[in-house]
PDB file of C-alpha atoms in Angstrom:
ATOM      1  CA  UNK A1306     -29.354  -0.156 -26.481  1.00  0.00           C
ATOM      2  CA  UNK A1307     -29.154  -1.706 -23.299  1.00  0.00           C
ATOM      3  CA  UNK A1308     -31.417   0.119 -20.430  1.00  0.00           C
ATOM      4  CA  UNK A1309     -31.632  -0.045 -16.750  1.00  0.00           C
ATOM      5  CA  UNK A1310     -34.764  -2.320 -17.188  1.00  0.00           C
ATOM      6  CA  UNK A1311     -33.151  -4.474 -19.417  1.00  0.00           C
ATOM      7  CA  UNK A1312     -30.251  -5.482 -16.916  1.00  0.00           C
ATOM      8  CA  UNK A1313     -31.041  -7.907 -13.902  1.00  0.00           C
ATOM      9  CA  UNK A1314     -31.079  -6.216 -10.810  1.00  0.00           C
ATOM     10  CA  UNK A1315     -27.780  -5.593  -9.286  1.00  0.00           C
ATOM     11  CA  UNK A1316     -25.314  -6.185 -12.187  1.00  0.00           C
ATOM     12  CA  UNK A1317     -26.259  -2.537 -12.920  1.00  0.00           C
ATOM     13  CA  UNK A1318     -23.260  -2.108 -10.478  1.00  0.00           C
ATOM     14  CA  UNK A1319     -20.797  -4.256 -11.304  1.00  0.00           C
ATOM     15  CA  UNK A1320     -17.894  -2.910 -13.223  1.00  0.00           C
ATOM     16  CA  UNK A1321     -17.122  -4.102 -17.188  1.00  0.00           C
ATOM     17  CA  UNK A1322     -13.111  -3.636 -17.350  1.00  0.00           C
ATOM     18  CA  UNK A1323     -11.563  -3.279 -20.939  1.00  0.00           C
ATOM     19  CA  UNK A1324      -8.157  -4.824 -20.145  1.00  0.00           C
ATOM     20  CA  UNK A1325      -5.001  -2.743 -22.036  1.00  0.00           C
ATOM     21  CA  UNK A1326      -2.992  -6.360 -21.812  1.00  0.00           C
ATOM     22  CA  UNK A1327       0.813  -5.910 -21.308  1.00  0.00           C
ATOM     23  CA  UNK A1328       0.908  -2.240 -20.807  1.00  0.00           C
ATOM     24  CA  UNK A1329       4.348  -1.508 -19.104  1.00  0.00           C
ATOM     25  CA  UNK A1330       5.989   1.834 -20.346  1.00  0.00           C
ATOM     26  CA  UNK A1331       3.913   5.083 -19.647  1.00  0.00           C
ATOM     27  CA  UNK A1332       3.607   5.425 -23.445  1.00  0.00           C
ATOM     28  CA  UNK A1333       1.740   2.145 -23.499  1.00  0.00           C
ATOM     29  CA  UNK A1334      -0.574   3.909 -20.550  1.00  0.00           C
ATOM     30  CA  UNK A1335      -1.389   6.984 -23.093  1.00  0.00           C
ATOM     31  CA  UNK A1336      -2.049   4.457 -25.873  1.00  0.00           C
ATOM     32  CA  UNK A1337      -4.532   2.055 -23.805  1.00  0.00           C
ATOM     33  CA  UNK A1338      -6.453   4.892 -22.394  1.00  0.00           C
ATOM     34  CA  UNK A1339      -6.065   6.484 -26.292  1.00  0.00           C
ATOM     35  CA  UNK A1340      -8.074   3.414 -27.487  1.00  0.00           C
ATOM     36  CA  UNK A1341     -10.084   3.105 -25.001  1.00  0.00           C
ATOM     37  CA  UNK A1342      -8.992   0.876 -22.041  1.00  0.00           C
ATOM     38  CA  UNK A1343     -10.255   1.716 -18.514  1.00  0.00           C
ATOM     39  CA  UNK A1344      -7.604  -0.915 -17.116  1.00  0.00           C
ATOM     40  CA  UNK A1345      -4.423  -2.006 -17.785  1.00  0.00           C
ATOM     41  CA  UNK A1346      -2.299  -4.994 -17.314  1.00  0.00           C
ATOM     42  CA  UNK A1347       1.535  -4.926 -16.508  1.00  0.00           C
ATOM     43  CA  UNK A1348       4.242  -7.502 -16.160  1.00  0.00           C
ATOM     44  CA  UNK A1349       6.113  -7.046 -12.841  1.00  0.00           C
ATOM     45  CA  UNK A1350       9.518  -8.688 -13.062  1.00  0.00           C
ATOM     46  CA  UNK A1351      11.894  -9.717 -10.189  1.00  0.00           C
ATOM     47  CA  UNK A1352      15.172 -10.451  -9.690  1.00  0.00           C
ATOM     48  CA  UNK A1353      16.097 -13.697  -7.834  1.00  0.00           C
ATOM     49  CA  UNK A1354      15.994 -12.166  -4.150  1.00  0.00           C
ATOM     50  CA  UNK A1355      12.804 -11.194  -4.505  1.00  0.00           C
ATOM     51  CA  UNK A1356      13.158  -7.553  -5.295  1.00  0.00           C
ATOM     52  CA  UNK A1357      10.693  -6.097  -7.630  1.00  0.00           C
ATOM     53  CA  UNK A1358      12.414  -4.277 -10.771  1.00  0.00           C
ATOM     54  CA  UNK A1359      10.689  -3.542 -14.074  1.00  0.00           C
ATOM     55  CA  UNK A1360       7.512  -3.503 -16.036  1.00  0.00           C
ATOM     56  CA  UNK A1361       8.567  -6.026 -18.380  1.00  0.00           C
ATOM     57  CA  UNK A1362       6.934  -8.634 -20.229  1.00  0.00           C
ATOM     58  CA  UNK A1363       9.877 -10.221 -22.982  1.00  0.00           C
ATOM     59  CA  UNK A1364       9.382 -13.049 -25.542  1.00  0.00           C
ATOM     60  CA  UNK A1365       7.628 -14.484 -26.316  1.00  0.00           C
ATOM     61  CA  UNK A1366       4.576 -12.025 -26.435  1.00  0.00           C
ATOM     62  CA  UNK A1367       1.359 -11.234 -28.073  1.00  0.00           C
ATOM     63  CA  UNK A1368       1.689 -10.687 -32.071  1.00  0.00           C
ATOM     64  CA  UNK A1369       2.261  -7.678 -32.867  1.00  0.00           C
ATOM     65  CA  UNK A1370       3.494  -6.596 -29.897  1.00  0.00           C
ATOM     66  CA  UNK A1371       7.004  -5.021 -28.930  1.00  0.00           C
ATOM     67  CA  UNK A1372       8.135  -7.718 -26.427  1.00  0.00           C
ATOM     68  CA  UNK A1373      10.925  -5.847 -24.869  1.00  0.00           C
ATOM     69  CA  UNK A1374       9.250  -2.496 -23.880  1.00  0.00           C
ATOM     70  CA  UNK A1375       9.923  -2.123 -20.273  1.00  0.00           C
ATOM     71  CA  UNK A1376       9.725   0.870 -17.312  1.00  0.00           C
ATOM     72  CA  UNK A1377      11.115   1.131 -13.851  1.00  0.00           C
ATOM     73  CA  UNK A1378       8.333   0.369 -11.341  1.00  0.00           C
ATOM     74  CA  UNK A1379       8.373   3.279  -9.543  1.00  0.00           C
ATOM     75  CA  UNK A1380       8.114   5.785 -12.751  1.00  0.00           C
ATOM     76  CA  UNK A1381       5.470   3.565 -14.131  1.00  0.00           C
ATOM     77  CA  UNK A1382       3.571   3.513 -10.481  1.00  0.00           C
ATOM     78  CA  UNK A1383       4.403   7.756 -10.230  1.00  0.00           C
ATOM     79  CA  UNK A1384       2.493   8.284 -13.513  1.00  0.00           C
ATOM     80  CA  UNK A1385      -0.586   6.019 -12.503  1.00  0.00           C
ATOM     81  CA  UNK A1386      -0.846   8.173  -9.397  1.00  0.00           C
ATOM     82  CA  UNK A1387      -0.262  11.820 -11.050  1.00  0.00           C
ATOM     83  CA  UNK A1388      -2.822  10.994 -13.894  1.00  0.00           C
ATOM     84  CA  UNK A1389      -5.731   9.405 -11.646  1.00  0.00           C
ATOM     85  CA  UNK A1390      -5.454  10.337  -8.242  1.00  0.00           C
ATOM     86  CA  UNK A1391      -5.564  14.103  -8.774  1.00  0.00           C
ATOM     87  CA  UNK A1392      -9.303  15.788  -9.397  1.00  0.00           C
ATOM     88  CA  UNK A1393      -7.684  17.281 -12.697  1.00  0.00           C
ATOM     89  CA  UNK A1394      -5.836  13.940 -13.155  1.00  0.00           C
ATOM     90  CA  UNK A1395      -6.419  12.907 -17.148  1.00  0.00           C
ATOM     91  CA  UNK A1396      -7.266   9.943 -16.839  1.00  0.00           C
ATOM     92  CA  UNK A1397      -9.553  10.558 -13.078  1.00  0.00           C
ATOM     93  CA  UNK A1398     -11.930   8.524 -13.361  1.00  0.00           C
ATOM     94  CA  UNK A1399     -10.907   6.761 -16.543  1.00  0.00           C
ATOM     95  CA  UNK A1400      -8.389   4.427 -15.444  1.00  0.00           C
ATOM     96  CA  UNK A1401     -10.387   2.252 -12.546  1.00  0.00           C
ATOM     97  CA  UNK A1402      -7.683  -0.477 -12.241  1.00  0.00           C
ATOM     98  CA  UNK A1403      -4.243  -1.580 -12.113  1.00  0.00           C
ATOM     99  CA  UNK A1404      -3.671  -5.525 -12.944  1.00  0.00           C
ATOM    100  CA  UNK A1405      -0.583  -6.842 -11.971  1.00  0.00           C
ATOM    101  CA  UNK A1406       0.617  -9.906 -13.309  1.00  0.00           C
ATOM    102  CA  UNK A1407       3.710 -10.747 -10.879  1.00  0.00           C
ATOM    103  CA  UNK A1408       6.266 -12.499 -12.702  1.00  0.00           C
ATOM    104  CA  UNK A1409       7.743 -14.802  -9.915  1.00  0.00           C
ATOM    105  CA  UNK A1410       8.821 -17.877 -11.575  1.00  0.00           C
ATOM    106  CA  UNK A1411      12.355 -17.538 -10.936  1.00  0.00           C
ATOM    107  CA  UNK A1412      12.234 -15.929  -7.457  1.00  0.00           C
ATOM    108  CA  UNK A1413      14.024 -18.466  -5.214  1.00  0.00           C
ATOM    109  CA  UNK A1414      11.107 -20.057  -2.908  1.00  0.00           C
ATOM    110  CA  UNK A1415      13.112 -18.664   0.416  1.00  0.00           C
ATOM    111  CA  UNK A1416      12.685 -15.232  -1.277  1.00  0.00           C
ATOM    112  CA  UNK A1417       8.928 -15.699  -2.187  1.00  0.00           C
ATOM    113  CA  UNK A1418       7.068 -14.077   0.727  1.00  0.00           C
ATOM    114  CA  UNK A1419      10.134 -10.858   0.148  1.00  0.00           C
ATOM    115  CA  UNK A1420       8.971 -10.646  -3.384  1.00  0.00           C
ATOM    116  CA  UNK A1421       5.230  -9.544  -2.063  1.00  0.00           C
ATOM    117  CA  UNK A1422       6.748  -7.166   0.514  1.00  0.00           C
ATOM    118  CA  UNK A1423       8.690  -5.699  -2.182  1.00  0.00           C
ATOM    119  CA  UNK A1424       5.654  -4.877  -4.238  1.00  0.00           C
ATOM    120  CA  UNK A1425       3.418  -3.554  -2.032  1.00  0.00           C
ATOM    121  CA  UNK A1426       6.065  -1.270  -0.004  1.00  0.00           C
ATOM    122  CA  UNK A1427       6.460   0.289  -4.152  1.00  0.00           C
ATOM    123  CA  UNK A1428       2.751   0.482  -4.424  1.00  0.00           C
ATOM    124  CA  UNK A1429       2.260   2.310  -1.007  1.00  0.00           C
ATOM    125  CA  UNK A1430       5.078   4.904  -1.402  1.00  0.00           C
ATOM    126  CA  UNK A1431       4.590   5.247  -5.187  1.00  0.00           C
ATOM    127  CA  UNK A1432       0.976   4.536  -6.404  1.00  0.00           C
ATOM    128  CA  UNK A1433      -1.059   4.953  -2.571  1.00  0.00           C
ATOM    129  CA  UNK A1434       1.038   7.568  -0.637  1.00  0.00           C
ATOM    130  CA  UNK A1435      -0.692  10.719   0.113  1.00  0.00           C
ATOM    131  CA  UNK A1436      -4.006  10.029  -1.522  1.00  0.00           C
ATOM    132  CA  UNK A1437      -7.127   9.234  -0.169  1.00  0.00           C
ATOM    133  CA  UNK A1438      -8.633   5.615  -0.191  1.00  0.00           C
ATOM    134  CA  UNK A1439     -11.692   6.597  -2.282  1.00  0.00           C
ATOM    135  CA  UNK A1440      -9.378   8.355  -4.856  1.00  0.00           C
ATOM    136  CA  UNK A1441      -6.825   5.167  -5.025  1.00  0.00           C
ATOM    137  CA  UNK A1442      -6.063   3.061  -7.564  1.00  0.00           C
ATOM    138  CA  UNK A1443      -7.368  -0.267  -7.385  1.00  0.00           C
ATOM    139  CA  UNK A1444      -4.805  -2.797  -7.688  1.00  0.00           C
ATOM    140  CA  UNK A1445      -4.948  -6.572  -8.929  1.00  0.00           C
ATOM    141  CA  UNK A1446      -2.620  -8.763  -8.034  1.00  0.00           C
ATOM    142  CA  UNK A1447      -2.137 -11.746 -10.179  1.00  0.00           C
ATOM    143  CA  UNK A1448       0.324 -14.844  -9.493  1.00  0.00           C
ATOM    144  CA  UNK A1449       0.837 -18.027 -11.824  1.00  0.00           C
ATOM    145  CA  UNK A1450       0.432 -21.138  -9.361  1.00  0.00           C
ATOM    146  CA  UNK A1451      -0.572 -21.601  -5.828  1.00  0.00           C
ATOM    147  CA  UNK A1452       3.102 -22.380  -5.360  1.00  0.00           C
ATOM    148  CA  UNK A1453       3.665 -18.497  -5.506  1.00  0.00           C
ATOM    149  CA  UNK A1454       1.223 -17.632  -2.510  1.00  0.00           C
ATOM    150  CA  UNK A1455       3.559 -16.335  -0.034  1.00  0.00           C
ATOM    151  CA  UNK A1456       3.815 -13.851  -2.672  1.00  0.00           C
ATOM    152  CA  UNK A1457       0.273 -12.726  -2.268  1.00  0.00           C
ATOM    153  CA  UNK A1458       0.983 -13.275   1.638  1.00  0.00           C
ATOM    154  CA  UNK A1459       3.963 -11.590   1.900  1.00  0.00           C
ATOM    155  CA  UNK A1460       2.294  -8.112  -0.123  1.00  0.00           C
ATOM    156  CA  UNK A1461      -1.221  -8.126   1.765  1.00  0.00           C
ATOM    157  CA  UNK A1462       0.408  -8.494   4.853  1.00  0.00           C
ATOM    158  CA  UNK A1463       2.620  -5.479   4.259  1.00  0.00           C
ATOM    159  CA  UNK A1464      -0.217  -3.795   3.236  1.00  0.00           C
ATOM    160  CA  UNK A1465      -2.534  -4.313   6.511  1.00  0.00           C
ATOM    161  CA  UNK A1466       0.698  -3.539   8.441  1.00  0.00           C
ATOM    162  CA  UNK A1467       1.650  -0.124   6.738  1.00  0.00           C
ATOM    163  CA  UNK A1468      -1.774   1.192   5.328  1.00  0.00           C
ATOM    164  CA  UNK A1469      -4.760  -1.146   5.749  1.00  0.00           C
ATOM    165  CA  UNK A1470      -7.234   1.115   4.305  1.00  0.00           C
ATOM    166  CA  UNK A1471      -5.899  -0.097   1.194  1.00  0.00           C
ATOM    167  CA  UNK A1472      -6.942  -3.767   1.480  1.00  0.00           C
ATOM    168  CA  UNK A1473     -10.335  -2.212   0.354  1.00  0.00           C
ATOM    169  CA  UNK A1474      -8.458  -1.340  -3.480  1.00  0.00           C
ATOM    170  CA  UNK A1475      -6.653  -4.943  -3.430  1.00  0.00           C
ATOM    171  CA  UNK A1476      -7.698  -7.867  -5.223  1.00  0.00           C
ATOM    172  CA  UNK A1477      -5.992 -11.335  -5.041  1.00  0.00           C
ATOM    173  CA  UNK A1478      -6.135 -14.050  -8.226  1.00  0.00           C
ATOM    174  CA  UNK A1479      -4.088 -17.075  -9.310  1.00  0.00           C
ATOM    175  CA  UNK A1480      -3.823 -17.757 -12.662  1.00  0.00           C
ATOM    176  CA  UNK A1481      -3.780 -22.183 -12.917  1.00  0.00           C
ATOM    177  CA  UNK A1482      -0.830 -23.048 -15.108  1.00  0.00           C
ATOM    178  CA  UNK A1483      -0.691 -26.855 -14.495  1.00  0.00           C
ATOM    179  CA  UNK A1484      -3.333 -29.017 -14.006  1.00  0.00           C
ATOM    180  CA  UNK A1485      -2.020 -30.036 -10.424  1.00  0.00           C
ATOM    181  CA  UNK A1486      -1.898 -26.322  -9.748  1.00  0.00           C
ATOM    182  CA  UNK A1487      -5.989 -27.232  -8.823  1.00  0.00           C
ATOM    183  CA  UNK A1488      -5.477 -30.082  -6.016  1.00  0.00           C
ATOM    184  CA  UNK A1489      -2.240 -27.900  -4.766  1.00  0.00           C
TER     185      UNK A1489
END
């Protein structure tokens, strides 16, 4: 087994996340954390405007899978905060992250930056409100192409403006999906 001497000094603290992928119905929550996840993934879906709708992933998806499981975002975001925020939450402590792959390709580009407002005004009032920073979910967010930016833009600025404490549980990533995604 693996001991403290055994690991390089300082990656003793770095977290190891075992990624539920495409978790977005709270029966796919209690399965992850059933088998063992400690994060989970979820497909945010929007409409055109920019609004922020389901948990939904669709086809094509992972074998095996069931493609067209979905939840409203705020009942999927409600349940994330009941079962980890709380001291006697069941999954406290279990469930140390929230990756959020935001599903913008067919947001209109005016509507981009309103997309990330969207998202983080339903993270504050239904995953952040009314619990303390140490006890709050971290949060991912996760966009396809550097084209989407002003969505990342548009939902950290929100943040900083209605609860900045909560830049300190927000990560930023792009995911490159074409090659000229790199010199964009």
């Amino acid at each position: 087994s693996l001991s403290a001497y055994a690991i390089p000094r300082g990656l003793a603290r770095r977290p190891v996340y075992n990624i539920a992928h495409m978790v977005n119905t709270i029966e796919q929550v209690d399965e992850a954390m059933r088998l063992g996840a400690n994060s989970i993934e979820a497909d945010v879906t929007f409409t055109a405007n920019g609004t922020a709708t389901w948990f939904y992933h669709g086809t094509p998806c992972d074998c095996f899978r069931w493609c067209d499981r979905h939840e409203e975002i705020p009942a999927l975001l409600d349940y994330v905060r009941r079962t980890t925020s709380a001291a006697d939450g069941k999954y406290n402590e279990r469930l140390t992250l929230l990756f959020l792959d935001l599903k913008v390709t067919n947001v209109l580009p005016q509507y981009k930056y309103r997309a990330g407002v969207d998202i983080a005004e339903k993270l504050i009032r239904h995953l952040w409100s009314g619990v303390y920073t140490w006890n709050a979910m971290n949060v991912l967010l996760s966009i396809r192409s550097v084209r989407d930016g002003d969505v990342l833009r548009g939902a950290l600025h929100t943040i900083y403006r209605i609860m900045p404490l909560m830049l300190y549980k927000t990560g930023k990533v792009w995911t490159p999906s074409l090659p000229t995604d790199r010199t964009a």
